[in-house]
Coordinates of C-alpha atoms in Angstrom, one line a residue:
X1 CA 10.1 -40.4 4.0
X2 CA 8.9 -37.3 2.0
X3 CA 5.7 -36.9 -0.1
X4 CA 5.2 -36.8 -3.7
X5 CA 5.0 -33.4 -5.4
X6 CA 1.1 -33.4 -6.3
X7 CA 2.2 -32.8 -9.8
X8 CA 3.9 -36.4 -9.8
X9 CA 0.7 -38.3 -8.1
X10 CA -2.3 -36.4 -11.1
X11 CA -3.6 -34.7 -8.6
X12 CA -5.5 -31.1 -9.4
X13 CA -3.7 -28.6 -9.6
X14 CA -3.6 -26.4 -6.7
X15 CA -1.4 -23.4 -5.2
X16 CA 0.9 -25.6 -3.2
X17 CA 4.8 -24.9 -2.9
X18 CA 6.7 -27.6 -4.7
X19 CA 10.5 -28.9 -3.4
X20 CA 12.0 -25.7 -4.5
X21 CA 10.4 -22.4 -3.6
X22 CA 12.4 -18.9 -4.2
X23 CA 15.9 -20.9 -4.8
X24 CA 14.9 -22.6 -1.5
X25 CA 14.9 -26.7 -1.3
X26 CA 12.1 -27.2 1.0
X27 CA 12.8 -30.8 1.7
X28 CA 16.6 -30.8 2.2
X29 CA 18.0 -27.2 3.2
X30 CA 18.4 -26.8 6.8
X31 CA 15.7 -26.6 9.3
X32 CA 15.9 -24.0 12.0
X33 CA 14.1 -23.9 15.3
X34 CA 12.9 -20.2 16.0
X35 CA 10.3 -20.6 19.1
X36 CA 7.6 -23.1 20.6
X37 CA 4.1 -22.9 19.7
X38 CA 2.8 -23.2 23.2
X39 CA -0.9 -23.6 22.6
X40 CA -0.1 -26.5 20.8
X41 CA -1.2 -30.1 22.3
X42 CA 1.5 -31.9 20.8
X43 CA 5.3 -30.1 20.6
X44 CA 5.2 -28.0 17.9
X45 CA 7.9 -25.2 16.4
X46 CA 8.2 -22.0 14.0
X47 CA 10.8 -22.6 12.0
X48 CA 12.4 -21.6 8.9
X49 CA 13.8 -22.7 6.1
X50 CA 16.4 -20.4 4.4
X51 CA 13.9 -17.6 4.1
X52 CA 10.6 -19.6 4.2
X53 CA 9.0 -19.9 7.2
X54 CA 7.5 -22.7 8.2
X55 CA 5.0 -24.8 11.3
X56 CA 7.1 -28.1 12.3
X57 CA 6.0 -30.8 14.2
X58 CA 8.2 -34.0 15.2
X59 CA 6.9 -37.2 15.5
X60 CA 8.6 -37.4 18.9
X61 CA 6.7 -35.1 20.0
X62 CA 3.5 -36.5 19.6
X63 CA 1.7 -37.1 22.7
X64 CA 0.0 -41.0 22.9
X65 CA -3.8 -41.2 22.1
X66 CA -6.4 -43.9 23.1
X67 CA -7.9 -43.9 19.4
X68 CA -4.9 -43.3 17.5
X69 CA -2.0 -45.3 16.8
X70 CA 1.1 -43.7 18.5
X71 CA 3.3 -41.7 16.3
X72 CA 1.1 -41.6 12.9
X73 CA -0.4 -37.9 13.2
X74 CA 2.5 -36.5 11.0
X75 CA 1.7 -38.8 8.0
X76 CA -2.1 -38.1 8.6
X77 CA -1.2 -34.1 8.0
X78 CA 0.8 -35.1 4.6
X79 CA -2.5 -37.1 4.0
X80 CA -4.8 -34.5 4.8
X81 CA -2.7 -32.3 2.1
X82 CA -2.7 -35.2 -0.6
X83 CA -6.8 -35.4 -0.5
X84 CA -6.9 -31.3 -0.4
X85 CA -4.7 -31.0 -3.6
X86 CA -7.2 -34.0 -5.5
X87 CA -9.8 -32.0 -4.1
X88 CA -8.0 -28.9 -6.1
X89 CA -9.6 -26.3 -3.1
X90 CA -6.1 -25.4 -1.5
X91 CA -7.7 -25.7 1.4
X92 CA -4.4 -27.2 3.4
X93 CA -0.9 -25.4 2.8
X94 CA 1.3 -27.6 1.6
X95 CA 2.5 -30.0 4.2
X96 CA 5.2 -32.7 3.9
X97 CA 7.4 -35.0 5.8
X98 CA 11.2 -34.7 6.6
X99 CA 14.0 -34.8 8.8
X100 CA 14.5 -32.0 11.4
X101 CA 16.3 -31.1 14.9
X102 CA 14.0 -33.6 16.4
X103 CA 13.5 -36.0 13.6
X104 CA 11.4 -36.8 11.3
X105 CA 8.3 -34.7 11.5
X106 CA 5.7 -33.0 9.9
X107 CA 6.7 -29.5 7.9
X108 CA 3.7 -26.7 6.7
X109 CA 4.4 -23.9 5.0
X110 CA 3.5 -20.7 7.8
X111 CA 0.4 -18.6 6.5
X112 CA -0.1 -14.9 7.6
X113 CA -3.7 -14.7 8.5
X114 CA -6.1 -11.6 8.7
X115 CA -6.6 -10.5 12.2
X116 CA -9.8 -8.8 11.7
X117 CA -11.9 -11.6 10.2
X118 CA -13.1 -14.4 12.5
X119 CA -14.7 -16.9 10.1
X120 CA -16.3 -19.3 13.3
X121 CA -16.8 -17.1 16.8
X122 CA -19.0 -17.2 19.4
X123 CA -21.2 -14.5 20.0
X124 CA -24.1 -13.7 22.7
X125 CA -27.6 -15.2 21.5
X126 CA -29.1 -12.2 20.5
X127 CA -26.7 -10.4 18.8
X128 CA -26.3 -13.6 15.8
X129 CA -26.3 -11.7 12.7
X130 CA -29.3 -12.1 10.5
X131 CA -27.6 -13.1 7.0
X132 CA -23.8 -14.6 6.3
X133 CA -23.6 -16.3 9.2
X134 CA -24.8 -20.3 10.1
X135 CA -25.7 -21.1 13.6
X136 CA -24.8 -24.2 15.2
X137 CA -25.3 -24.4 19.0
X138 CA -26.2 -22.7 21.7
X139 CA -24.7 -22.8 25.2
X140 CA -23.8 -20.5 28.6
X141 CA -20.6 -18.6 29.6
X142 CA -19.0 -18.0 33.0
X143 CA -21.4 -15.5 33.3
X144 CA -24.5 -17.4 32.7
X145 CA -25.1 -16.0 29.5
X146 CA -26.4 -17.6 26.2
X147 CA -24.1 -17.7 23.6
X148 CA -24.1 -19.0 20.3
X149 CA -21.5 -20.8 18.0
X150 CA -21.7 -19.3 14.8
X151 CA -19.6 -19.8 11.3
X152 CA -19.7 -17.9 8.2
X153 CA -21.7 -18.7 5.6
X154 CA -19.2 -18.7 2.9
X155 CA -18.5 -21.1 -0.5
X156 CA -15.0 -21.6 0.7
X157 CA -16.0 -22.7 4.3
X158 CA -18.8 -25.7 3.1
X159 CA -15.8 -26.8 1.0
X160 CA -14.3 -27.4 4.1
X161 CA -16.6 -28.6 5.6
X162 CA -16.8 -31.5 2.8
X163 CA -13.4 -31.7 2.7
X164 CA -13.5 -32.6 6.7
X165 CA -16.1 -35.2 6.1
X166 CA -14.1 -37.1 3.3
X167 CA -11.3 -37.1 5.5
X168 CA -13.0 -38.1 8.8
X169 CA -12.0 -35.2 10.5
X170 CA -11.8 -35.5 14.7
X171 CA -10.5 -31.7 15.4
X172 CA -12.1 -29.1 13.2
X173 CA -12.0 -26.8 15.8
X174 CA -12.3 -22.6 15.5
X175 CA -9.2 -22.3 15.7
X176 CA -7.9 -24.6 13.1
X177 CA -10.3 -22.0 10.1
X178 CA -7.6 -20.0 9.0
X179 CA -8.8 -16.4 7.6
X180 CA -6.7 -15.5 4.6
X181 CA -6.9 -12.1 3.1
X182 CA -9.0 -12.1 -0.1
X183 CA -11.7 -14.1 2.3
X184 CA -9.1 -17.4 1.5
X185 CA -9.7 -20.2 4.4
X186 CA -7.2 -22.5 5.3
X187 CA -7.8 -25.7 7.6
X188 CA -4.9 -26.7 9.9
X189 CA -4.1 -29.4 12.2
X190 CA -5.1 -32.4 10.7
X191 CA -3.6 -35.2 12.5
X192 CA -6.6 -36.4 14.0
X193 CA -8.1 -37.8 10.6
X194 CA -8.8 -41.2 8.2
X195 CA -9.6 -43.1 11.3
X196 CA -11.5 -46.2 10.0
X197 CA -14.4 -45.6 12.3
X198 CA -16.8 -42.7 12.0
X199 CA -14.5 -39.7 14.5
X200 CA -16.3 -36.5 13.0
X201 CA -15.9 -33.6 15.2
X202 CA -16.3 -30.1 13.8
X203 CA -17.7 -27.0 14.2
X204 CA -19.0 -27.0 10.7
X205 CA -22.0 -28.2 11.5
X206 CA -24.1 -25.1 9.8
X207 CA -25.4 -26.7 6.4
X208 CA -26.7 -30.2 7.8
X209 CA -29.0 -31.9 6.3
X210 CA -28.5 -29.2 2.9
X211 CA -28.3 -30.4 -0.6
X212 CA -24.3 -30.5 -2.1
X213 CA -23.7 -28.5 -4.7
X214 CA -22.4 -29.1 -8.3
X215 CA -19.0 -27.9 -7.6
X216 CA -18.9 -29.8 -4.4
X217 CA -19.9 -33.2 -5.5
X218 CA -17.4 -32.5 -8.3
X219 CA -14.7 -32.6 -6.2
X220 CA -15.5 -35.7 -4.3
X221 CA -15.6 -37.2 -7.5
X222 CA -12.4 -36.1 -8.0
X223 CA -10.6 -37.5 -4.8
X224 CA -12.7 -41.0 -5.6
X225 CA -11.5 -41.0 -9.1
X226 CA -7.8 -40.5 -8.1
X227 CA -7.4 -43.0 -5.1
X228 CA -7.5 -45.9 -8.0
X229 CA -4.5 -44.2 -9.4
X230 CA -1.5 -41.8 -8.1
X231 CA -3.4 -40.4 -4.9
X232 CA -4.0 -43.8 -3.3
X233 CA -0.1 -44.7 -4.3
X234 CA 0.9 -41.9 -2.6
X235 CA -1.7 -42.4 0.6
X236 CA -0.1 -46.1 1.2
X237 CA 2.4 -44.8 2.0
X238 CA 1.4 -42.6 5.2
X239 CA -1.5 -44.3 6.2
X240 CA -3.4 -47.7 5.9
X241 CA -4.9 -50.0 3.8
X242 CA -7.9 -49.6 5.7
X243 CA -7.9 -46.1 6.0
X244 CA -7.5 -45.8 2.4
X245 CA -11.0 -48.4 1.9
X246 CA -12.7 -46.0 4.4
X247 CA -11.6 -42.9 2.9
X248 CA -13.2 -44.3 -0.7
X249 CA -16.2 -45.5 0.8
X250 CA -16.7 -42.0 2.2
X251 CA -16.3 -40.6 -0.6
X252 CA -19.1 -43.1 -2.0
X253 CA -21.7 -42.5 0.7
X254 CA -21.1 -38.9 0.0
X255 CA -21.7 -38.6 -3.3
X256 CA -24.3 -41.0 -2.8
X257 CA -26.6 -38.8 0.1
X258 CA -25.6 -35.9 -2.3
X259 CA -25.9 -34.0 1.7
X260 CA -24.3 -32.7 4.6
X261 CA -24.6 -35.4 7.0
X262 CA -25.6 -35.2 10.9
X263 CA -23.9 -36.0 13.6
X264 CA -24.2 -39.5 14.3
X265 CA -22.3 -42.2 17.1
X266 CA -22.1 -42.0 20.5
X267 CA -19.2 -39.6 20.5
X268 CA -19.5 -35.5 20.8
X269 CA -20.4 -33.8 17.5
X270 CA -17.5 -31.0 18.4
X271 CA -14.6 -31.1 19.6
X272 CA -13.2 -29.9 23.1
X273 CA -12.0 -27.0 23.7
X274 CA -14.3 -25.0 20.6
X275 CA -11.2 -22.9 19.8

């Protein structure tokens, strides 16, 4: 199975890598293996194709959830991508499904980050700057010490942070904020995402309650607009029927609110581990 170039489903257009990138067939040249990503819950690989490199993650590899069907987080990634390219934000790198060493799998292109910015951290209490930054809990370290989980207070992280509650987004952890240079952010790691029930966990939590701007309700509209066409063609595909109705009916209650919802549900509001 491989997913349709945005370009072929109307979606926005956005800064992904088509099939062919510097002479290079992303979906049919070879596949190499170059390490293990150990921190990784589920087996995942650097790789490379001819000279791109590239995050792949098998299906095989997945490890079995209790609120997940087994072996769907792969198509859930290509998803994830499908939404963030009708969103026309480039906030996922372009992500896709094909055959590897291990099978079938998910493929991402590799992004270089900055080491020096840290768009979500956590930071003692007292020392949360007083502008740019969004608190959003408070809590104590191995040393007893109050600490504070804080995220930038940035245009291109509240997209995110929409873009997470459209897709129903379990695992927006720190970690998965990527910091581009040019102050960029990509989100990774979405396989945890369109469940049919409410799963949002995220350490976006800064703007709740806030108003959504122009721009923002924009693109909702946007992603709604396109699942009646090429988007929700191409969705059917890697996920379900019902996830695609849910996914529109976010979108609807969204646009509706015109806010950032709160938590709400019995489950945690973040996920575990923060990073």
């Amino acid at each position: 199975m491989t997913v349709p170039d945005p370009a072929e489903i109307g979606t926005e257009a956005g800064t992904g890598v088509g099939a062919d990138a510097g002479g290079v067939d992303l979906e049919n040249d070879e596949l190499e293996l170059q390490g293990r990503i150990t921190t990784a819950s589920n087996a995942t690989f650097l790789g490379s194709i001819g000279d791109v490199a590239v995050v792949y993650k098998p299906v095989r590899g997945e490890r079995p959830l209790w609120d997940f069907p087994d072996g769907t987080l792969a198509g859930r990634e290509a998803a994830a991508y499908l939404v963030s390219e009708a969103f026309g934000w480039d906030i996922v790198p372009r992500t896709w499904l094909r055959e590897g060493p291990l099978g079938i799998g998910m493929v991402q292109l590799w992004q270089e980050i900055d080491p020096e910015q840290d768009p979500v951290d956590l930071v003692l209490a007292d020392e949360v700057p007083d502008a740019g930054w969004r608190q959003v809990l408070e809590g104590s370290d191995e040393e007893d010490r109050t600490v504070a989980l804080i995220h930038e207070d940035t245009a291109a992280l509240r997209r995110m942070a929409v873009f997470d509650v459209v897709v129903n987004n379990a695992d927006r952890k720190g970690a998965h904020v990527l910091a581009m240079p040019g102050g960029h952010r990509h989100g990774v790691d979405h396989g945890l995402t369109f469940h049919v029930e409410h799963k949002l966990r995220t350490v976006l939590w800064g703007w709740l309650g806030e108003e959504l701007s122009a721009e923002e309700l924009d693109g909702i509209e946007r992603v709604s607009g396109q699942l009646a066409g090429g988007l929700g063609a191409a969705l059917a595909a890697l996920i379900t029927d019902g996830e695609i109705a849910a996914l529109a009916a976010r979108c609807d209650r969204l646009r509706s609110k015109g806010r950032f919802p709160s938590p709400s549900g019995g489950m945690p509001a973040v996920p575990w581990p923060l990073f």
